[in-house]
JSON list of C-alpha atoms and ligand atoms in Angstrom, two decimals:
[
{"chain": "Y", "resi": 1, "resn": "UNK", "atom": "CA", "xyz": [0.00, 0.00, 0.00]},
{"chain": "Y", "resi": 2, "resn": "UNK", "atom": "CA", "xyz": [1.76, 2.97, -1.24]},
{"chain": "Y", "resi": 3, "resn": "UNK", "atom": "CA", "xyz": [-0.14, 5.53, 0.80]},
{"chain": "Y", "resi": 4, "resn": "UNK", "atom": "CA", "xyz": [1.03, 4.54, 4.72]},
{"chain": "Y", "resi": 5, "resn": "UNK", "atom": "CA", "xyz": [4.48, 4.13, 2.46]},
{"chain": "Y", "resi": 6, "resn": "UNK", "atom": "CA", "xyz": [4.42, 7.83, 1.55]},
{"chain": "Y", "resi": 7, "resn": "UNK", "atom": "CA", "xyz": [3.01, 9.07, 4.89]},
{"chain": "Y", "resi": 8, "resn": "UNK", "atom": "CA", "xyz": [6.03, 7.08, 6.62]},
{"chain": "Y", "resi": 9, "resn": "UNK", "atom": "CA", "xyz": [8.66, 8.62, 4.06]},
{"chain": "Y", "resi": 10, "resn": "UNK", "atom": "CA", "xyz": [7.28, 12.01, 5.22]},
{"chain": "Y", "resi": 11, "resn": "UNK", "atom": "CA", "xyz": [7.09, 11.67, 8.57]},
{"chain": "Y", "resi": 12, "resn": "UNK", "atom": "CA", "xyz": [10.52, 10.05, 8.59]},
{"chain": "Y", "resi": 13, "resn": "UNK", "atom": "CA", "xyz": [12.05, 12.95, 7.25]},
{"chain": "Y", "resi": 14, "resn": "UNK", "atom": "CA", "xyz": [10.33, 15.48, 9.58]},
{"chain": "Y", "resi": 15, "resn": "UNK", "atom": "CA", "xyz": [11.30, 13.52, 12.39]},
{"chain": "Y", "resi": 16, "resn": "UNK", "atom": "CA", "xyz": [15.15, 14.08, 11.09]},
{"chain": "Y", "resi": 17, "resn": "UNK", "atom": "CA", "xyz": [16.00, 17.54, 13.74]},
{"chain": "Y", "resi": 18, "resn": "UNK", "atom": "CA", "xyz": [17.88, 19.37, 10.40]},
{"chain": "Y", "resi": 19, "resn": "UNK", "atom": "CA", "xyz": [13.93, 19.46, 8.95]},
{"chain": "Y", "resi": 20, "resn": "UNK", "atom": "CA", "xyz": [11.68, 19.35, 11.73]},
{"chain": "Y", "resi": 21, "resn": "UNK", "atom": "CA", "xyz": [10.44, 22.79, 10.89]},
{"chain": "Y", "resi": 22, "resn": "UNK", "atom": "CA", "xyz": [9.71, 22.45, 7.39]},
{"chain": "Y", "resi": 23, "resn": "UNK", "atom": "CA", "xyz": [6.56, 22.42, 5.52]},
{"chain": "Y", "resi": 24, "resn": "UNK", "atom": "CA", "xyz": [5.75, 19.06, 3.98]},
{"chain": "Y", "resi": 25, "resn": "UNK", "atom": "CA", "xyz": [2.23, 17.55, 3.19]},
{"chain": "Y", "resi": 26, "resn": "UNK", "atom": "CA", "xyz": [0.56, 14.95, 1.49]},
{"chain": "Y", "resi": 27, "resn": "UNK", "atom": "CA", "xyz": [-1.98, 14.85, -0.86]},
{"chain": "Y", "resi": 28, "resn": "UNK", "atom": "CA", "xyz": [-4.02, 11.73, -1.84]},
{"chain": "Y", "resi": 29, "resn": "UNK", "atom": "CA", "xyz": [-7.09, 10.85, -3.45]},
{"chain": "Y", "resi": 30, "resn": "UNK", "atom": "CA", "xyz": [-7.23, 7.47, -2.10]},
{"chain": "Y", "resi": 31, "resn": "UNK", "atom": "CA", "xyz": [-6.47, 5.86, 1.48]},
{"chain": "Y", "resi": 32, "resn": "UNK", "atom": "CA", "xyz": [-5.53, 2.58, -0.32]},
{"chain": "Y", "resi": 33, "resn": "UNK", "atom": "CA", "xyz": [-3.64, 1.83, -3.12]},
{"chain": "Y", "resi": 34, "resn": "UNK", "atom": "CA", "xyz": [-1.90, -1.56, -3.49]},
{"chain": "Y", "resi": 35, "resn": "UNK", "atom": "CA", "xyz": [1.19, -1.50, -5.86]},
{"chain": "Y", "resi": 36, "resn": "UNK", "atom": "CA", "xyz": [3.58, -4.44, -6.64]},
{"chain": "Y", "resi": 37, "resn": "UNK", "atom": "CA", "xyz": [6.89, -2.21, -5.76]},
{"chain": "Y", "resi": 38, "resn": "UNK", "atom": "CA", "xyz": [9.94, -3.04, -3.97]},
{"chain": "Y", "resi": 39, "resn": "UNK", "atom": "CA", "xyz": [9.43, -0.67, -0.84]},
{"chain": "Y", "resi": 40, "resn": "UNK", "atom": "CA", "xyz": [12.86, -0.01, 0.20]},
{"chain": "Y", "resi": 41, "resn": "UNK", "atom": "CA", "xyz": [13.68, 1.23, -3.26]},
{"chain": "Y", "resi": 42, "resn": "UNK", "atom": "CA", "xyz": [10.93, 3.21, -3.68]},
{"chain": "Y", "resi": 43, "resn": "UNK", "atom": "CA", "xyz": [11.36, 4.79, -0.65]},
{"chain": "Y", "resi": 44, "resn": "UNK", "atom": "CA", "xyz": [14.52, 5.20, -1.64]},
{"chain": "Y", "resi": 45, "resn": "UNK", "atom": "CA", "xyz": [13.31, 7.25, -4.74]},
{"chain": "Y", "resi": 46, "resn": "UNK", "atom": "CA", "xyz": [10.92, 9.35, -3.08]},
{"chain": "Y", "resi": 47, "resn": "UNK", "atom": "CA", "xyz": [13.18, 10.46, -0.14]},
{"chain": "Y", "resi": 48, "resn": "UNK", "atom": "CA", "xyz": [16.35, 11.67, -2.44]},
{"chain": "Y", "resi": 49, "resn": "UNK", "atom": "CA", "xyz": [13.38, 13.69, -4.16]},
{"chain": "Y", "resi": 50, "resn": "UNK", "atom": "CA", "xyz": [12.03, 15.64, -0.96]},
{"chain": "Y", "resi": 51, "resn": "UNK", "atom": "CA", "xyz": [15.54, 16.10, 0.45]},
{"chain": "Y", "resi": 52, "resn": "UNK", "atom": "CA", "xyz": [16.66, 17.75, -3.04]},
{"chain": "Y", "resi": 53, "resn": "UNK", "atom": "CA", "xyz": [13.32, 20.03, -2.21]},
{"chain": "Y", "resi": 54, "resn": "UNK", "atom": "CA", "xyz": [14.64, 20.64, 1.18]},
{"chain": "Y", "resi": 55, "resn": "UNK", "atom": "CA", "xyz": [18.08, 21.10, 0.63]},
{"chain": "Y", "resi": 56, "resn": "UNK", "atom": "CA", "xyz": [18.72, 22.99, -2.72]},
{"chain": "Y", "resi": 57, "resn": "UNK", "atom": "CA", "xyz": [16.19, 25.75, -1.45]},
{"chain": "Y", "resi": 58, "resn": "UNK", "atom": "CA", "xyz": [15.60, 27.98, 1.45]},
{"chain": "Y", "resi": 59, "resn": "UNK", "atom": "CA", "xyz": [14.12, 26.84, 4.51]},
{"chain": "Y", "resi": 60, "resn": "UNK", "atom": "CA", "xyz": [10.69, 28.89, 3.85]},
{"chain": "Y", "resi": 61, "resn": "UNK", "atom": "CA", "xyz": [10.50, 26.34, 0.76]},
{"chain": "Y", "resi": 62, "resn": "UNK", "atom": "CA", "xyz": [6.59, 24.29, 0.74]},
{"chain": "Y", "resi": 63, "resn": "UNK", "atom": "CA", "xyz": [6.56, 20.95, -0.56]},
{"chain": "Y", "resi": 64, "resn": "UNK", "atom": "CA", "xyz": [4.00, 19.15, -1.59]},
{"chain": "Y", "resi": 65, "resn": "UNK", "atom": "CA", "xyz": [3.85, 15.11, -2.05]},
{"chain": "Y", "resi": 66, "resn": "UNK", "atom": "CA", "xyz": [0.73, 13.93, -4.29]},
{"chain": "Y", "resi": 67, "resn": "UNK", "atom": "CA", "xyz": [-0.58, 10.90, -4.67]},
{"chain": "Y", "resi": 68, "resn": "UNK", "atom": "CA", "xyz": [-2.69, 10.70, -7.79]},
{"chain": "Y", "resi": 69, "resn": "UNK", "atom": "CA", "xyz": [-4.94, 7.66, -9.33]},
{"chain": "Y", "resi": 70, "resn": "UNK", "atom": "CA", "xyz": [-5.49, 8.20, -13.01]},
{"chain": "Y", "resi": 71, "resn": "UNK", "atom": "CA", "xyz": [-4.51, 6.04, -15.99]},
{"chain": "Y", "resi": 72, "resn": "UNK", "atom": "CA", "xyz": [-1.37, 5.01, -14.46]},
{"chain": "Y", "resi": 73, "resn": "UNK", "atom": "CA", "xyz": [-0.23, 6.13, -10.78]},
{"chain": "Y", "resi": 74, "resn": "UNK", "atom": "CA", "xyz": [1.15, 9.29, -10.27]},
{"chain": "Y", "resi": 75, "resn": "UNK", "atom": "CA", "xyz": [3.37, 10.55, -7.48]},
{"chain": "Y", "resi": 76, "resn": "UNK", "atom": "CA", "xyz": [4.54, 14.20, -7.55]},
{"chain": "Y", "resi": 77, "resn": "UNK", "atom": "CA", "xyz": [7.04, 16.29, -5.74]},
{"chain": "Y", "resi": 78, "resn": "UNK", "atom": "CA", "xyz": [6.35, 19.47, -6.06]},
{"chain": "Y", "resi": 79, "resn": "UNK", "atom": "CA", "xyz": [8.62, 22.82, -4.49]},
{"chain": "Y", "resi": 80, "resn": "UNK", "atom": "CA", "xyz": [8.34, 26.59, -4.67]},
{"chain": "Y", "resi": 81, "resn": "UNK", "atom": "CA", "xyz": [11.85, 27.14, -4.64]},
{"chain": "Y", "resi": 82, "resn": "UNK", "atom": "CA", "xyz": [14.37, 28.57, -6.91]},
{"chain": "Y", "resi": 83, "resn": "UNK", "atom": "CA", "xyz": [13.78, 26.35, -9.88]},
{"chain": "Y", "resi": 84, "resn": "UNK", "atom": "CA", "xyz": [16.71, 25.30, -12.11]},
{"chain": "Y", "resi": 85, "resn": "UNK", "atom": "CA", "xyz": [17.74, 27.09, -15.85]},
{"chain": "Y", "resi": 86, "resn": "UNK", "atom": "CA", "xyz": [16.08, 25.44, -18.28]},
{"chain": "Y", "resi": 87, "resn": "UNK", "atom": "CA", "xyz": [19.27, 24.16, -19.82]},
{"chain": "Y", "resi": 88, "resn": "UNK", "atom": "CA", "xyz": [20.13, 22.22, -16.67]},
{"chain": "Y", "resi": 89, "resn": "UNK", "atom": "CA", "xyz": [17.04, 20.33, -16.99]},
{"chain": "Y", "resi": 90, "resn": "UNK", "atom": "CA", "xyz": [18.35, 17.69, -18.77]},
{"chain": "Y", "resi": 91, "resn": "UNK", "atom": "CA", "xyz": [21.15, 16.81, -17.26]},
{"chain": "Y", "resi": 92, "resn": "UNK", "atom": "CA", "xyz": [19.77, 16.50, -13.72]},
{"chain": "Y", "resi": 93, "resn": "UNK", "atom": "CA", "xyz": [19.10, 13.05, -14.06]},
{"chain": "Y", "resi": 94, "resn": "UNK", "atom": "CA", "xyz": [22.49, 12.59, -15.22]},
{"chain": "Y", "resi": 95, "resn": "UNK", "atom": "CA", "xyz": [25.12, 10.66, -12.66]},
{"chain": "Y", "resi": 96, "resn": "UNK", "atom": "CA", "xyz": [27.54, 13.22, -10.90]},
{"chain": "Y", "resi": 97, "resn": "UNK", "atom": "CA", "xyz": [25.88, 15.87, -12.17]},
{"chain": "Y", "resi": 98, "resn": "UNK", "atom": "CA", "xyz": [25.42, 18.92, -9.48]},
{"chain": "Y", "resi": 99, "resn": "UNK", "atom": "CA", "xyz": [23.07, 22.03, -10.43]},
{"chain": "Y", "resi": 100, "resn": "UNK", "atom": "CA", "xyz": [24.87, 25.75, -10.43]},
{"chain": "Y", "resi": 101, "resn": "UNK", "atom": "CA", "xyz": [22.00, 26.46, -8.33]},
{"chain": "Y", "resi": 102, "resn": "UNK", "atom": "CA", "xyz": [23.08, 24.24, -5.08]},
{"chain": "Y", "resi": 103, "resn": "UNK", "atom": "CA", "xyz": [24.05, 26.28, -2.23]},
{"chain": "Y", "resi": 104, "resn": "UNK", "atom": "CA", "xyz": [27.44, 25.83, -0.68]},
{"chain": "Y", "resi": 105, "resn": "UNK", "atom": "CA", "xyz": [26.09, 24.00, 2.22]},
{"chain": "Y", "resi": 106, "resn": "UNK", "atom": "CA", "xyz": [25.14, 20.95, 0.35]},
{"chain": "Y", "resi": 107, "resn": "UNK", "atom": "CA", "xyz": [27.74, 18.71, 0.00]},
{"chain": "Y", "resi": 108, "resn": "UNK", "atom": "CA", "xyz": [26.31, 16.18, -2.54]},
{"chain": "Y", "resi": 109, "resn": "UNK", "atom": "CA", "xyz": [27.78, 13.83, -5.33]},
{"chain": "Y", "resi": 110, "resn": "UNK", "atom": "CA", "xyz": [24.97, 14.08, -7.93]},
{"chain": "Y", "resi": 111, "resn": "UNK", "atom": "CA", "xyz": [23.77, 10.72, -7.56]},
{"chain": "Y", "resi": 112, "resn": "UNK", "atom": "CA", "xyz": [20.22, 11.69, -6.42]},
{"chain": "Y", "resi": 113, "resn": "UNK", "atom": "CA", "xyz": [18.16, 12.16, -9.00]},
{"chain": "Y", "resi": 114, "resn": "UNK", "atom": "CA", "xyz": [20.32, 9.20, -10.80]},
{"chain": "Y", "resi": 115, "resn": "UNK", "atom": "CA", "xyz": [19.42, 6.93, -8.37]},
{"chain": "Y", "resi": 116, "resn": "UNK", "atom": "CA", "xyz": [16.08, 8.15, -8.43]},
{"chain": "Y", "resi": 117, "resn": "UNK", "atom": "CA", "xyz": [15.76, 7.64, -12.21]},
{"chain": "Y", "resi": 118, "resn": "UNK", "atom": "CA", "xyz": [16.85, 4.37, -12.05]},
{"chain": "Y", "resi": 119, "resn": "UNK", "atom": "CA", "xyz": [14.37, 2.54, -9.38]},
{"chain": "Y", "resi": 120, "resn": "UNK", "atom": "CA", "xyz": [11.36, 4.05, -11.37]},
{"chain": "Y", "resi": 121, "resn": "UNK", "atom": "CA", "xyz": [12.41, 2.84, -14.78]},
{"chain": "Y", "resi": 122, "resn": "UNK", "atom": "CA", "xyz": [13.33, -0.28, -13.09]},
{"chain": "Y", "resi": 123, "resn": "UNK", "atom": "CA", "xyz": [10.03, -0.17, -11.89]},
{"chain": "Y", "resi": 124, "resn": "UNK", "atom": "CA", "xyz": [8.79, -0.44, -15.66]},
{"chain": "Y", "resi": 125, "resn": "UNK", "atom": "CA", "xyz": [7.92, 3.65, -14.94]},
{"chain": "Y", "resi": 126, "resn": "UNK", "atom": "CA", "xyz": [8.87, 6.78, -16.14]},
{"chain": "Y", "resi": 127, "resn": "UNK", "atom": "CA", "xyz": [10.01, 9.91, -14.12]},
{"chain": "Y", "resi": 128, "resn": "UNK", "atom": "CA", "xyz": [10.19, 13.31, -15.79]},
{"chain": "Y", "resi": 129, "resn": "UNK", "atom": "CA", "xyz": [10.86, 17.19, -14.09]},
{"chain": "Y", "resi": 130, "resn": "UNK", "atom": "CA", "xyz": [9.74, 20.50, -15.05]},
{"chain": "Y", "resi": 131, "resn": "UNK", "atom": "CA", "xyz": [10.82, 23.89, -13.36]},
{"chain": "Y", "resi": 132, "resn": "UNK", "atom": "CA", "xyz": [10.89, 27.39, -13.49]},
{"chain": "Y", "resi": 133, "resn": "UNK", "atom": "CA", "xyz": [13.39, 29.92, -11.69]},
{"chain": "Y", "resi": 134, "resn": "UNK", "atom": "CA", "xyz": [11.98, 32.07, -9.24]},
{"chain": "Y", "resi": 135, "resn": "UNK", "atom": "CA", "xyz": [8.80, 29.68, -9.40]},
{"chain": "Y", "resi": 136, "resn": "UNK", "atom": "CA", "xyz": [10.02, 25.98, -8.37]},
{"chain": "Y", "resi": 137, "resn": "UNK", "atom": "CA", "xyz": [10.42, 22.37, -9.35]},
{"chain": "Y", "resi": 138, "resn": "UNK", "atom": "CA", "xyz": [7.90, 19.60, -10.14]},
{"chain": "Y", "resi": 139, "resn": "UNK", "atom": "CA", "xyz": [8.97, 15.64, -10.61]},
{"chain": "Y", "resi": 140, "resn": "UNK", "atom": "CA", "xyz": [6.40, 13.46, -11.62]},
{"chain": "Y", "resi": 141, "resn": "UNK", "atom": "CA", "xyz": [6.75, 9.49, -11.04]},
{"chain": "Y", "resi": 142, "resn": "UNK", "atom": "CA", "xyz": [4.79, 7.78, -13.02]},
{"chain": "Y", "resi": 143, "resn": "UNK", "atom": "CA", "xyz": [4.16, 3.93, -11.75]},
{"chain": "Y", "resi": 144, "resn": "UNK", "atom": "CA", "xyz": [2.15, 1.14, -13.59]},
{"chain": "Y", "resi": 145, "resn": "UNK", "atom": "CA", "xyz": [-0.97, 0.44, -11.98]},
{"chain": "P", "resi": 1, "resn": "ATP", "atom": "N1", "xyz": [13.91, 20.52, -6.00]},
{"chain": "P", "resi": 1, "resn": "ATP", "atom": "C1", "xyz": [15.00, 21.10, -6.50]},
{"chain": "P", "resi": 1, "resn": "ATP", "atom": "N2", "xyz": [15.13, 22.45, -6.51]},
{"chain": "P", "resi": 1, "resn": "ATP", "atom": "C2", "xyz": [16.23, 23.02, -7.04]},
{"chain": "P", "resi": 1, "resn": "ATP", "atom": "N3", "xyz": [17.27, 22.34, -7.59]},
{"chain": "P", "resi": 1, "resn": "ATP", "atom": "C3", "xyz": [17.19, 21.01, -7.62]},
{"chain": "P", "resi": 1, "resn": "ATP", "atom": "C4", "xyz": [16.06, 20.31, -7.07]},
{"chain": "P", "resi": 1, "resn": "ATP", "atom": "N4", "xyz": [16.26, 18.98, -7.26]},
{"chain": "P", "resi": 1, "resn": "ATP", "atom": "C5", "xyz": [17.45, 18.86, -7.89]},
{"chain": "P", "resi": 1, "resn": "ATP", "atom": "N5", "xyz": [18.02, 20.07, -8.09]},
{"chain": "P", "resi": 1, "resn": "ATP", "atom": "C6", "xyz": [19.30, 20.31, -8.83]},
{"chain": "P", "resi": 1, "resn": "ATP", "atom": "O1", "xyz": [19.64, 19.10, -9.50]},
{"chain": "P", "resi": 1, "resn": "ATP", "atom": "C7", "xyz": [20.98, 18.72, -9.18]},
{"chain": "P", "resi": 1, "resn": "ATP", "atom": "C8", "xyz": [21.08, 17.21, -9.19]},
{"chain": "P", "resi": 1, "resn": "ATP", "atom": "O2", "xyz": [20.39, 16.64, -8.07]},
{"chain": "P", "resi": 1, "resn": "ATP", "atom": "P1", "xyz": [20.95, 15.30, -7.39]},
{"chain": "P", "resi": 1, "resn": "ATP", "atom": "O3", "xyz": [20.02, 14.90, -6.34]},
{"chain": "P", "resi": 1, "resn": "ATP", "atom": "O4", "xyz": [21.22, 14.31, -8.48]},
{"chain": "P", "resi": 1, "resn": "ATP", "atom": "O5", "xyz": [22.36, 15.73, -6.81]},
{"chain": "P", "resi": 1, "resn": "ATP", "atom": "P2", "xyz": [22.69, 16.53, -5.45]},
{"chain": "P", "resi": 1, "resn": "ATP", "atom": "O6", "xyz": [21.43, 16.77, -4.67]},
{"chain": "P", "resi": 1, "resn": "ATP", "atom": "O7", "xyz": [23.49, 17.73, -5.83]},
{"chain": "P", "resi": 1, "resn": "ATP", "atom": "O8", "xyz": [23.66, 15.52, -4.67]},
{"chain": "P", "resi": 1, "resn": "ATP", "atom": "P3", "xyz": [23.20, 14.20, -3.86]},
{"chain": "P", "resi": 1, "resn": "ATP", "atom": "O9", "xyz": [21.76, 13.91, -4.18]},
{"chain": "P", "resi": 1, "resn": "ATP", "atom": "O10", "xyz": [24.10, 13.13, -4.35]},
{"chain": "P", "resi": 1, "resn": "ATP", "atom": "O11", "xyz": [23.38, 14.55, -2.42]},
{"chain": "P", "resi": 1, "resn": "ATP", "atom": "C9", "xyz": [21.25, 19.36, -7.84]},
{"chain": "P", "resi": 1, "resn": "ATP", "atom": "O12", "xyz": [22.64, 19.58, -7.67]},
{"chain": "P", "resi": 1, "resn": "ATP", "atom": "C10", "xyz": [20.46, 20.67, -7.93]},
{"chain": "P", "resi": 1, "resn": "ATP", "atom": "O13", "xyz": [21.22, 21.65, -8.61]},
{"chain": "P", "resi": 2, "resn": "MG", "atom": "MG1", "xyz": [20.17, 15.18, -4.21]}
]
């Protein structure tokens, strides 16, 4: 059940003291929705997502987690922080690849969104970002149903 799943990933990370005072929430339009996923990894997935949101913005930053039912399953991450230049966009998925826009404090290796990439497609599903500057970042995770 991929809902408890996504509450846990949230609640995990608020429970971490570094973002205890940021704004996450969840969004679903079902209490139930039984997927044949390997947890861990999607978890996984999902996490290196919201941290990205947490810790390539400012700590006013809102994030938004939704859980949508449509054709296929959706999951979005969704930030309204600083965006990234449209020419970034398509290397971000890209191993070892770091953004111009990530603040000194964040001492990553780029592997993030690579990792990320990889469990969904493994997943037989399909994971795609869009963002603005000044406006914020949206992944979608698509999942087959
Ligand atoms: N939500 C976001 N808002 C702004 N920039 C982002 C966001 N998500 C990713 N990025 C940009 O995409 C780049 C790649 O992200 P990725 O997670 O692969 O690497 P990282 O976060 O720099 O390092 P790591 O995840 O290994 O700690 C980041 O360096 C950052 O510039
Ligand atoms: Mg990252």
């Amino acid at each position: 059940n991929i809902v408890p799943l996504l509450r846990k990933t949230l609640i995990d990370i608020l429970n971490d003291s570094r973002y205890a005072d940021q704004s996450i929430e969840l969004q679903t339009n079902v209490d139930k929705l039984m997927l044949n996923i390997d947890t861990v990894l999607i978890r996984r997935a999902v996490t290196n997502l919201i941290l990205n949101a947490l810790v390539h913005n400012d700590a006013d930053v809102k994030i938004i987690v939704q859980l949508e039912q449509k054709e296929h399953t959706h999951i979005t991450i969704k930030d309204n922080g600083k965006g990234i230049e449209e020419a970034e966009l398509e290397k971000v998925f890209d191993r070892y690849y770091r953004g111009t826009n990530t603040a000194g404090t964040h001492a990553g290796s780029g592997l993030g969104m690579a990792i990320a990439k990889d469990i969904i497609q493994k997943h037989g599903g399909d994971i795609t970002i869009q963002s603005i500057i000044g406006e914020g970042t949206t992944i979608d995770i698509q999942l087959p149903t």
